[in-house]
PDB file of C-alpha atoms and ligand atoms in Angstrom:
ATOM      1  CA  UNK A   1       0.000   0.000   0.000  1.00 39.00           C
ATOM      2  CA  UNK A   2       1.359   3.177  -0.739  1.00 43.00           C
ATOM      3  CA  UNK A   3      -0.832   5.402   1.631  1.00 44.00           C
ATOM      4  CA  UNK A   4      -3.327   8.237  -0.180  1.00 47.00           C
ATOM      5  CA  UNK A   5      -2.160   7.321  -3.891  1.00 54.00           C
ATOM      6  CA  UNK A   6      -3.623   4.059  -3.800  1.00 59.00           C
ATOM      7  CA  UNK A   7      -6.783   3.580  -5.551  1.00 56.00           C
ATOM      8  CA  UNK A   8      -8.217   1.758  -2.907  1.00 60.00           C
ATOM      9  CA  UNK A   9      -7.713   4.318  -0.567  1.00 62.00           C
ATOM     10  CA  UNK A  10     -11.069   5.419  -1.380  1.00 60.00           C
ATOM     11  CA  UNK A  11     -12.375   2.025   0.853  1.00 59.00           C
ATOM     12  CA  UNK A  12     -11.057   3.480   3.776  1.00 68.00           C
ATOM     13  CA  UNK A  13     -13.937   6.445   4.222  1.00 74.00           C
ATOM     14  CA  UNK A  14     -17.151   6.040   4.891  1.00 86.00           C
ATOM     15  CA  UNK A  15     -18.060   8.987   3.200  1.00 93.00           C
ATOM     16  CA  UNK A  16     -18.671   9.930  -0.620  1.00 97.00           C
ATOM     17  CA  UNK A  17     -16.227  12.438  -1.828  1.00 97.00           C
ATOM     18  CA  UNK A  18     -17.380  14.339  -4.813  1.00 98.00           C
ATOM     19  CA  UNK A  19     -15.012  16.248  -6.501  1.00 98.00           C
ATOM     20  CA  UNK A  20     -16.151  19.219  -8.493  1.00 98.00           C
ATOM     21  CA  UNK A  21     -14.561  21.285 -11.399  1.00 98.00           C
ATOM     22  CA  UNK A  22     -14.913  25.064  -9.779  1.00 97.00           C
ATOM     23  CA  UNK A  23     -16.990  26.754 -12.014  1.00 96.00           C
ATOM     24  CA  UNK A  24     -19.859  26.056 -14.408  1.00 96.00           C
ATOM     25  CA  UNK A  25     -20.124  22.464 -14.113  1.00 98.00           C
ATOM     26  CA  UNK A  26     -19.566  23.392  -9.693  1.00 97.00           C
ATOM     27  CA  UNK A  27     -22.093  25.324 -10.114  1.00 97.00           C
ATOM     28  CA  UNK A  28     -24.988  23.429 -12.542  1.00 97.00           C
ATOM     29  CA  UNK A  29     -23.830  20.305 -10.268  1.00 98.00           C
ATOM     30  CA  UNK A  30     -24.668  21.520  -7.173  1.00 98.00           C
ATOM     31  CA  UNK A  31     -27.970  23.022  -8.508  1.00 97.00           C
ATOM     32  CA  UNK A  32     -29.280  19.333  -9.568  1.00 97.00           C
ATOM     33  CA  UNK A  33     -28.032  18.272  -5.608  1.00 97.00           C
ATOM     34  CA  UNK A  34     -30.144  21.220  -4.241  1.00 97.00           C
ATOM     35  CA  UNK A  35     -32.706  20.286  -5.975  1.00 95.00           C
ATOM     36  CA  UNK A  36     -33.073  16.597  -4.453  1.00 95.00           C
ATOM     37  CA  UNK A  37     -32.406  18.096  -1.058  1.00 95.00           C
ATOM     38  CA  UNK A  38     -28.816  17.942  -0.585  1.00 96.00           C
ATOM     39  CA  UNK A  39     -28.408  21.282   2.292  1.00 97.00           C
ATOM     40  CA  UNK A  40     -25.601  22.852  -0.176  1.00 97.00           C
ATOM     41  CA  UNK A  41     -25.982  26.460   2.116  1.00 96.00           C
ATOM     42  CA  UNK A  42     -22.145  26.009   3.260  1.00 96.00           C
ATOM     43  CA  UNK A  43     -21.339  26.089  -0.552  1.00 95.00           C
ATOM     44  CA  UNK A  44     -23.771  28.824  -1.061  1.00 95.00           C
ATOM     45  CA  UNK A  45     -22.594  31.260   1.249  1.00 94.00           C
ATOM     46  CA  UNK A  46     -19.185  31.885  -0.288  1.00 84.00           C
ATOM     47  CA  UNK A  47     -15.792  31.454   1.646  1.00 87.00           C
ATOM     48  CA  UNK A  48     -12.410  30.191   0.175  1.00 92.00           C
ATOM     49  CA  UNK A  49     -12.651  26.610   1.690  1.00 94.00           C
ATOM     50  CA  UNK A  50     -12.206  23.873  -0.467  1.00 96.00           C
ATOM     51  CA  UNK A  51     -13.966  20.853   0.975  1.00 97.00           C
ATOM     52  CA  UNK A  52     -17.485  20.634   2.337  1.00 97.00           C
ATOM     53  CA  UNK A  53     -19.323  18.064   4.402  1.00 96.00           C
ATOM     54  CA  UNK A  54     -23.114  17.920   3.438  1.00 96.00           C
ATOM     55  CA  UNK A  55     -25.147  17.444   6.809  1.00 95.00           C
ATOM     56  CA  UNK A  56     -26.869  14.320   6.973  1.00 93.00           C
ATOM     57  CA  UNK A  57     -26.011  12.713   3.782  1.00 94.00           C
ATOM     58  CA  UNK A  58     -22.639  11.267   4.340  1.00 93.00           C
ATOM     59  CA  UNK A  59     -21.253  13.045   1.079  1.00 97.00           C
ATOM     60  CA  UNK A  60     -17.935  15.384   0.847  1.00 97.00           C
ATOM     61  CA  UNK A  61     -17.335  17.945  -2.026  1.00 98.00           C
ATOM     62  CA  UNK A  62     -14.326  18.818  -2.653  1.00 98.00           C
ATOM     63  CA  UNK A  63     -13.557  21.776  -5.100  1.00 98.00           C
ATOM     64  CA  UNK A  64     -10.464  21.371  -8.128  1.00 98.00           C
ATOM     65  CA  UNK A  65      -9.463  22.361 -11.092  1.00 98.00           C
ATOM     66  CA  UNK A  66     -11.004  19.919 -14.063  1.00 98.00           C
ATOM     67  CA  UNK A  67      -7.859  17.798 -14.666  1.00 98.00           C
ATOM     68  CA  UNK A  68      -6.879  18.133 -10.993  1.00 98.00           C
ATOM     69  CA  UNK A  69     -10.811  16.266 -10.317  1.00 98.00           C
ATOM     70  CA  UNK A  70      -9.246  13.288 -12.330  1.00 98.00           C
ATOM     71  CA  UNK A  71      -5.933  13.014 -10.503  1.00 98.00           C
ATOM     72  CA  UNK A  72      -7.694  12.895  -7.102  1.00 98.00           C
ATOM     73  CA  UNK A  73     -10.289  10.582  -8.347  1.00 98.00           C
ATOM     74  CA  UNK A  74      -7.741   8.131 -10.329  1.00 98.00           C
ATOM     75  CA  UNK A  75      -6.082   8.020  -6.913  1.00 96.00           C
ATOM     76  CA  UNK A  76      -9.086   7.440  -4.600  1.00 96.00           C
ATOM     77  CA  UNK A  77      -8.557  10.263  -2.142  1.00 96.00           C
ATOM     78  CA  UNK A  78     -12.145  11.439  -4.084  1.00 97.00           C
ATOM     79  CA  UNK A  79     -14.665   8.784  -5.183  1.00 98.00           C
ATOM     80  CA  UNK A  80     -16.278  10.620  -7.492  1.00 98.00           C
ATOM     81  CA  UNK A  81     -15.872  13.713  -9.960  1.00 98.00           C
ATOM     82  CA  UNK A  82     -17.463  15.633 -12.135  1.00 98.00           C
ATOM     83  CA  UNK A  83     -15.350  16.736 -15.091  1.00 98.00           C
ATOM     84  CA  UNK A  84     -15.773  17.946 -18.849  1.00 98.00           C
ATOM     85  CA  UNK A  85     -15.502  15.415 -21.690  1.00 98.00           C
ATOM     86  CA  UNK A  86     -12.583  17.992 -22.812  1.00 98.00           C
ATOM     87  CA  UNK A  87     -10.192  16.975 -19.890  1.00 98.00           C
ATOM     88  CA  UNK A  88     -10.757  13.348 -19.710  1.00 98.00           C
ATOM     89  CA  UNK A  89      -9.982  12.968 -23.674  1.00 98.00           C
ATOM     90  CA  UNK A  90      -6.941  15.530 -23.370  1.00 98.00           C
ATOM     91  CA  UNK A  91      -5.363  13.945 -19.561  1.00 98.00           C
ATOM     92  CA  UNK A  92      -6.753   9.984 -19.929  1.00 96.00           C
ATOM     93  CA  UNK A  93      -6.717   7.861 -16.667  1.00 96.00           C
ATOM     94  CA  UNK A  94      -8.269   4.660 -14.971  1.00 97.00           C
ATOM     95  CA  UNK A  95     -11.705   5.320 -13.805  1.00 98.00           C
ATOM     96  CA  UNK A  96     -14.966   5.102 -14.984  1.00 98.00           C
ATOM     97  CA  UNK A  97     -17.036   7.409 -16.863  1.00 98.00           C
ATOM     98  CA  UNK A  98     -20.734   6.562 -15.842  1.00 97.00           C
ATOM     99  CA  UNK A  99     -22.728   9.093 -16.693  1.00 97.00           C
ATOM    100  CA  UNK A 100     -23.198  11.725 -19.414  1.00 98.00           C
ATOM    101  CA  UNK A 101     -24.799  15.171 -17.462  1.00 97.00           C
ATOM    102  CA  UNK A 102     -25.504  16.738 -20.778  1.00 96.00           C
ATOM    103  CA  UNK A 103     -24.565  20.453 -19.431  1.00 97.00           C
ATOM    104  CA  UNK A 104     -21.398  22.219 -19.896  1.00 97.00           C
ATOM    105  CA  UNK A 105     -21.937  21.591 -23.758  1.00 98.00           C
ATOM    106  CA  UNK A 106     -19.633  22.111 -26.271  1.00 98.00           C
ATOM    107  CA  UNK A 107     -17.095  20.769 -28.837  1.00 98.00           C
ATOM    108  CA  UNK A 108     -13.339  20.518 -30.069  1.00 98.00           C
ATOM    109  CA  UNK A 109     -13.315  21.995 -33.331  1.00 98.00           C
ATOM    110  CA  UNK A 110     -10.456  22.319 -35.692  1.00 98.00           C
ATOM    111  CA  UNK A 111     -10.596  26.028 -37.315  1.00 98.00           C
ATOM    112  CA  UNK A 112      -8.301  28.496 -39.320  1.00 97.00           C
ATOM    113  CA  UNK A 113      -8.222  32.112 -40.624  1.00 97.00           C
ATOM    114  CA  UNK A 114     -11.716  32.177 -43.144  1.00 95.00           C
ATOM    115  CA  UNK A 115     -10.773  30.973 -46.335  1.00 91.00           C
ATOM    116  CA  UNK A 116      -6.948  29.467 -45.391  1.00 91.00           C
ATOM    117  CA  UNK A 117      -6.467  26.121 -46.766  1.00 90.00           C
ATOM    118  CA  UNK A 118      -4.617  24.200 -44.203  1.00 88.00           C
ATOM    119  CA  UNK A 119      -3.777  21.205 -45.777  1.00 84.00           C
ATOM    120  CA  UNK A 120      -2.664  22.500 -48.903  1.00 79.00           C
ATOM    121  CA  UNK A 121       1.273  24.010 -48.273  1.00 77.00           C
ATOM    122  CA  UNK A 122       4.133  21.750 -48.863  1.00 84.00           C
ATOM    123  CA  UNK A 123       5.156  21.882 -45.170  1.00 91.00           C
ATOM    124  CA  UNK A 124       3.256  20.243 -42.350  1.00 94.00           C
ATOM    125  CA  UNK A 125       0.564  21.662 -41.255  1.00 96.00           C
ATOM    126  CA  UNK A 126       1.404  23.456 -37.835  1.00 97.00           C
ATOM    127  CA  UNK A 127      -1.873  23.308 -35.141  1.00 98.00           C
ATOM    128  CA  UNK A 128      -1.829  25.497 -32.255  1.00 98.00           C
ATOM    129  CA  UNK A 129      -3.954  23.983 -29.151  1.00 98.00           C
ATOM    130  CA  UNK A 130      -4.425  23.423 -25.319  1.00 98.00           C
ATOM    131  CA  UNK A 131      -5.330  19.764 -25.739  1.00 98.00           C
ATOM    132  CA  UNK A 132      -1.810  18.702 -27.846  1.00 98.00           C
ATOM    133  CA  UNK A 133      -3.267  14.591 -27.059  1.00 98.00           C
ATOM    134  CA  UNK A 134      -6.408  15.402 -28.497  1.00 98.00           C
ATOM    135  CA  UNK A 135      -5.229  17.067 -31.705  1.00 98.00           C
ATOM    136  CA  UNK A 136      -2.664  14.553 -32.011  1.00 98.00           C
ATOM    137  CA  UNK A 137      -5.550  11.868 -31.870  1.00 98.00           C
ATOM    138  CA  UNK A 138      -7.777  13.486 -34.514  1.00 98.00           C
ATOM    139  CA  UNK A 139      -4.777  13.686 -36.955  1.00 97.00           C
ATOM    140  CA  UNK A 140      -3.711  10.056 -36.223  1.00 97.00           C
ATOM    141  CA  UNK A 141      -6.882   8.888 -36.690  1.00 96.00           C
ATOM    142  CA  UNK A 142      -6.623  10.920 -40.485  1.00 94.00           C
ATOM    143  CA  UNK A 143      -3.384   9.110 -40.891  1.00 94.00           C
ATOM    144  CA  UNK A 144      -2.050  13.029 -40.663  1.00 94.00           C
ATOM    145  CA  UNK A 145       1.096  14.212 -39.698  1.00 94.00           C
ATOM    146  CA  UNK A 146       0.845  17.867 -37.707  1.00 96.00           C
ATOM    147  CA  UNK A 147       3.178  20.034 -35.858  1.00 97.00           C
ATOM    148  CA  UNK A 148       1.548  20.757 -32.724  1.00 98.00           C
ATOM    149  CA  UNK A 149       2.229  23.921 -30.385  1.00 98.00           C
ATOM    150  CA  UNK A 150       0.904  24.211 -26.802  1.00 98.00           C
ATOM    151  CA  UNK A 151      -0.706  27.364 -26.026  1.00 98.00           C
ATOM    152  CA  UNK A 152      -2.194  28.094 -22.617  1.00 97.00           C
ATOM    153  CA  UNK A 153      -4.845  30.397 -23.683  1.00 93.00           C
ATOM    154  CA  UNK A 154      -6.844  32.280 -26.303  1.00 97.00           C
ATOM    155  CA  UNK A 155      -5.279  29.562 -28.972  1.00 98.00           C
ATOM    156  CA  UNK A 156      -7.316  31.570 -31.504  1.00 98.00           C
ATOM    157  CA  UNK A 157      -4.298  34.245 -31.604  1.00 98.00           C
ATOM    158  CA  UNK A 158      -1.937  32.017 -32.733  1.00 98.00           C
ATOM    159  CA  UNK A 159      -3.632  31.833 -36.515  1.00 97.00           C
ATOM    160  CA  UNK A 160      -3.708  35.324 -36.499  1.00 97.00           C
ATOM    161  CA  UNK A 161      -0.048  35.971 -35.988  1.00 97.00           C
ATOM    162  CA  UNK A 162       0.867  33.710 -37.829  1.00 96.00           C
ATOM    163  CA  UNK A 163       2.700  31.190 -35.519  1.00 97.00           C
ATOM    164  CA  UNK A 164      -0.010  28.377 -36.989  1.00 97.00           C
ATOM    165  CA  UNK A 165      -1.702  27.259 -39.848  1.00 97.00           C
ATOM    166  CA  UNK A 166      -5.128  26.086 -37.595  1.00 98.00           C
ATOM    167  CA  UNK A 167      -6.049  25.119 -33.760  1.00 98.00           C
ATOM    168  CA  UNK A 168      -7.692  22.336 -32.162  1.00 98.00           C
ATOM    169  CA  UNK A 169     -10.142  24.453 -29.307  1.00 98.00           C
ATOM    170  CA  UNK A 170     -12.835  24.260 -27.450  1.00 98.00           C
ATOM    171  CA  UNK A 171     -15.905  25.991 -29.400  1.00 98.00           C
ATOM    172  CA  UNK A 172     -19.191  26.609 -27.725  1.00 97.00           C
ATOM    173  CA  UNK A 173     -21.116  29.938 -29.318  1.00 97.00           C
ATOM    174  CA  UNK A 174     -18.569  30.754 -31.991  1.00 97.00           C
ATOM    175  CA  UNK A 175     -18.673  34.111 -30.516  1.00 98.00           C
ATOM    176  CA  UNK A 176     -14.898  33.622 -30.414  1.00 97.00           C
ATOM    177  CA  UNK A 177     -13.844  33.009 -34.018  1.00 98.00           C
ATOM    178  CA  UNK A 178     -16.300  35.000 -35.487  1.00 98.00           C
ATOM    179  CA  UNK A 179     -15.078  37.744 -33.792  1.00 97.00           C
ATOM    180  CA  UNK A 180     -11.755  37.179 -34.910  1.00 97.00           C
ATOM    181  CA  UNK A 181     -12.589  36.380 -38.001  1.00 97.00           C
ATOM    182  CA  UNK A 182     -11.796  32.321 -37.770  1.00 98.00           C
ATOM    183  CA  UNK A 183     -13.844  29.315 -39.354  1.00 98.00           C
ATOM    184  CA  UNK A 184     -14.835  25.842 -37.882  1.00 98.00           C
ATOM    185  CA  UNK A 185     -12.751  23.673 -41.009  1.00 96.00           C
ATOM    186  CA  UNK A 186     -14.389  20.142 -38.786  1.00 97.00           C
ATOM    187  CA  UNK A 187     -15.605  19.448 -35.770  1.00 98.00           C
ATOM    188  CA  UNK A 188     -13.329  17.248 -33.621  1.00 98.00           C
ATOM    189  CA  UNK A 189     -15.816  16.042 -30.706  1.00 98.00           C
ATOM    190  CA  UNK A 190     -18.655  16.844 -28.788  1.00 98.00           C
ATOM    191  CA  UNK A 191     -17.963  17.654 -24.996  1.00 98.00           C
ATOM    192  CA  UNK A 192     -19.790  17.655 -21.743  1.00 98.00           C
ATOM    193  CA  UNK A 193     -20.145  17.138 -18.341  1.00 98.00           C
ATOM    194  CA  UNK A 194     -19.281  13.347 -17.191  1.00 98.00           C
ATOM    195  CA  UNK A 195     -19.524  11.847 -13.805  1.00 98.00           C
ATOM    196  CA  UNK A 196     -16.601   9.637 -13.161  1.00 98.00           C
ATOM    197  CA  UNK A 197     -15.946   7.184 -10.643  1.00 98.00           C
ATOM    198  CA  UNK A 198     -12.855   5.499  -8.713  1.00 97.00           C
ATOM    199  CA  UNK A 199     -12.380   1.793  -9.551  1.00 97.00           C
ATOM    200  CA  UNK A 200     -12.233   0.846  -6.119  1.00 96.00           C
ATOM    201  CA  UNK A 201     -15.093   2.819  -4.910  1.00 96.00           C
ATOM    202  CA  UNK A 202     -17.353   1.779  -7.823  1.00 97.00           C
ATOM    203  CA  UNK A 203     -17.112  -1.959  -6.152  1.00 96.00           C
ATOM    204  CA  UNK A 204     -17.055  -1.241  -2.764  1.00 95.00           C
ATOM    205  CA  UNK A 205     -19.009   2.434  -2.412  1.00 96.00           C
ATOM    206  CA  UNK A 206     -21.881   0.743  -5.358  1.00 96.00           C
ATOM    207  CA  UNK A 207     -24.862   1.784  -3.360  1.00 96.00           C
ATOM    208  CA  UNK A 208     -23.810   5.048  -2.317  1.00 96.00           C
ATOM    209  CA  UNK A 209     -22.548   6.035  -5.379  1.00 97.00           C
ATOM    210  CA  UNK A 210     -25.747   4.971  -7.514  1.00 97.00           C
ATOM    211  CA  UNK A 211     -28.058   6.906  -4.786  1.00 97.00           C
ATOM    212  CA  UNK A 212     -25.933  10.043  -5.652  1.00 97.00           C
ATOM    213  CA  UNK A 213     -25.828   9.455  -9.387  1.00 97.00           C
ATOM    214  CA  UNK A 214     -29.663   9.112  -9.660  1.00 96.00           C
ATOM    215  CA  UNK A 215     -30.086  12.560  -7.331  1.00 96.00           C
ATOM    216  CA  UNK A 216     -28.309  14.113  -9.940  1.00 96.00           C
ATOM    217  CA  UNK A 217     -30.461  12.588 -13.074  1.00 95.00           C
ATOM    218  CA  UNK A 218     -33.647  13.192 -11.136  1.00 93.00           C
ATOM    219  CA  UNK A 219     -32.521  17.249 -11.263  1.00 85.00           C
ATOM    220  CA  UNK A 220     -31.557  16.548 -15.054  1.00 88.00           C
ATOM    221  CA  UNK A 221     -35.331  15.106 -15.825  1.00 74.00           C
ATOM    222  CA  UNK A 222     -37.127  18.043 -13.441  1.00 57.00           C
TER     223      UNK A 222
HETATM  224  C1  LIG B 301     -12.835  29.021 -24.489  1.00 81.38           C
HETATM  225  C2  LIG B 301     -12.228  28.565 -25.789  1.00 81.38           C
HETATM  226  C3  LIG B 301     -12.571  29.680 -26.749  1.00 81.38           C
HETATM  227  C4  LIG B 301     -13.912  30.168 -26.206  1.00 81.38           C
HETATM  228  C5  LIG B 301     -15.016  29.617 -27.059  1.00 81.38           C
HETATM  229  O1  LIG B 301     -11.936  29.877 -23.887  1.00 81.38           O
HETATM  230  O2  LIG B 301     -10.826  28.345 -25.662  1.00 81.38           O
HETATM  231  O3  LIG B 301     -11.596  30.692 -26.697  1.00 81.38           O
HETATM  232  O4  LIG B 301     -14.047  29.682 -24.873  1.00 81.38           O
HETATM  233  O5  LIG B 301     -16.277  30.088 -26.663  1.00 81.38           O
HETATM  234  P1  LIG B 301     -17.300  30.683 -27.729  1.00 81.38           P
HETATM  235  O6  LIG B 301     -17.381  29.726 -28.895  1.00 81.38           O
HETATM  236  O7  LIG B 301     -18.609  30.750 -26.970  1.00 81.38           O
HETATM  237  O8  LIG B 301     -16.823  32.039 -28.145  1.00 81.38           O
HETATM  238  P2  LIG B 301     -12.092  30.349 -22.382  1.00 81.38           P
HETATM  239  O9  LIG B 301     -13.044  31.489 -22.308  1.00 81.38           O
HETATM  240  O10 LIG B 301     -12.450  29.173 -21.542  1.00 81.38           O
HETATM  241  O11 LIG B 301     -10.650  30.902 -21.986  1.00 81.38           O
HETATM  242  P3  LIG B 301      -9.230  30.780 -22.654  1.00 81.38           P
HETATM  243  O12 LIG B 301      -9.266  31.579 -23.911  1.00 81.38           O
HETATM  244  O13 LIG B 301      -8.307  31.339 -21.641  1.00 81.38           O
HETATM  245  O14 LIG B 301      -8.997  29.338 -22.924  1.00 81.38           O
END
């Protein structure tokens, strides 16, 4: 046993330990467990703490970052997450991926400068993303060879200096490219909230886990 970093340390708590990705899906998630009577008023009022015991229940949440939610779930300190489509296909990872929320919708889109033909320079094609696995996937999968850069944020820049011939992002309204005057060339995948769960905890936590999983599809159907 190597201590916390074991997957089965989820086994050794009683509880259910949700971990959230801060933010929109936080936020939609903890709506649904409101709405089938989780007391989420701790969460509600606003502080800087990070985890949260729900009275009565039995259940933790614990606030993260999106790929941070898989680390601690792959390793069983959290039994649960909930985490976009977007970081499980870019960071990977043993768990399972149970359930499909359906909010936090989007999808990876490859795009370029209107009216740029990417694939049609002698030199290969140079893609500017955050999710390098994921554009390297789509291009594998098209038999493809791409240069890939990593860019930490507003990837949509990188077309329009120049530094590369397309990105792989994430693409909800369009608002973004339009704006900049960028097109969708293909869509890559569609993306959306996912609850996953720990191996170990999936065996041993079963019950608990299903009761919380159906709280937050009867707030989907309502
Ligand atoms: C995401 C994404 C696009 C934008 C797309 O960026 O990277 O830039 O949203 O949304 P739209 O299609 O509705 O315009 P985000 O705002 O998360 O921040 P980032 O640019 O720092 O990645």
């Amino acid at each position: 046993m190597q201590g916390a970093a074991h997957p089965e340390a989820a086994t050794r708590r009683d509880t259910v330990r949700i971990a959230l990705t801060k933010g929109r899906l936080e936020k939609k998630t903890l709506s649904l467990l409101k709405a089938a009577g989780y007391d989420i008023s701790e969460l509600e009022a606003g502080s800087r703490k990070l985890i949260f015991a729900l009275p009565d229940t039995g259940v933790e949440i614990v606030l993260a970052k999106a790929a941070d939610v898989i680390t601690y779930v792959e390793h069983g300190v959290c039994d649960m997450g909930v985490v976009g489509k977007d970081t499980i296909m870019e960071k990977g990872g043993s768990f399972y991926e149970m359930v499909d929320l359906g909010f936090g919708k989007c999808r990876f889109a490859l795009a370029t400068k209107k009216g740029k033909d990417v694939y049609g320079g002698y030199k290969t094609p140079v893609i500017a993303t955050k999710y390098p696995a994921v554009t390297k996937a789509f291009f594998n999968k098209k038999n493809m060879d791409v240069e890939t850069i990593k860019i930490e944020g507003s990837v949509e820049l990188a077309p329009l200096l120049e530094l590369a011939d397309a990105i792989v992002d994430i693409v909800e309204t369009g608002t973004t490219l339009k704006e900049n005057g960028l097109e969708v060339i293909e869509d890559v995948a569609p993306i959306s909230a996912r609850v996953i769960v720990n191996l170990a905890s999936a065996k041993m936590k079963k019950a608990a886990i299903q009761q919380v999983i159906s709280d937050l599809e009867s707030g989907l159907e309502g």
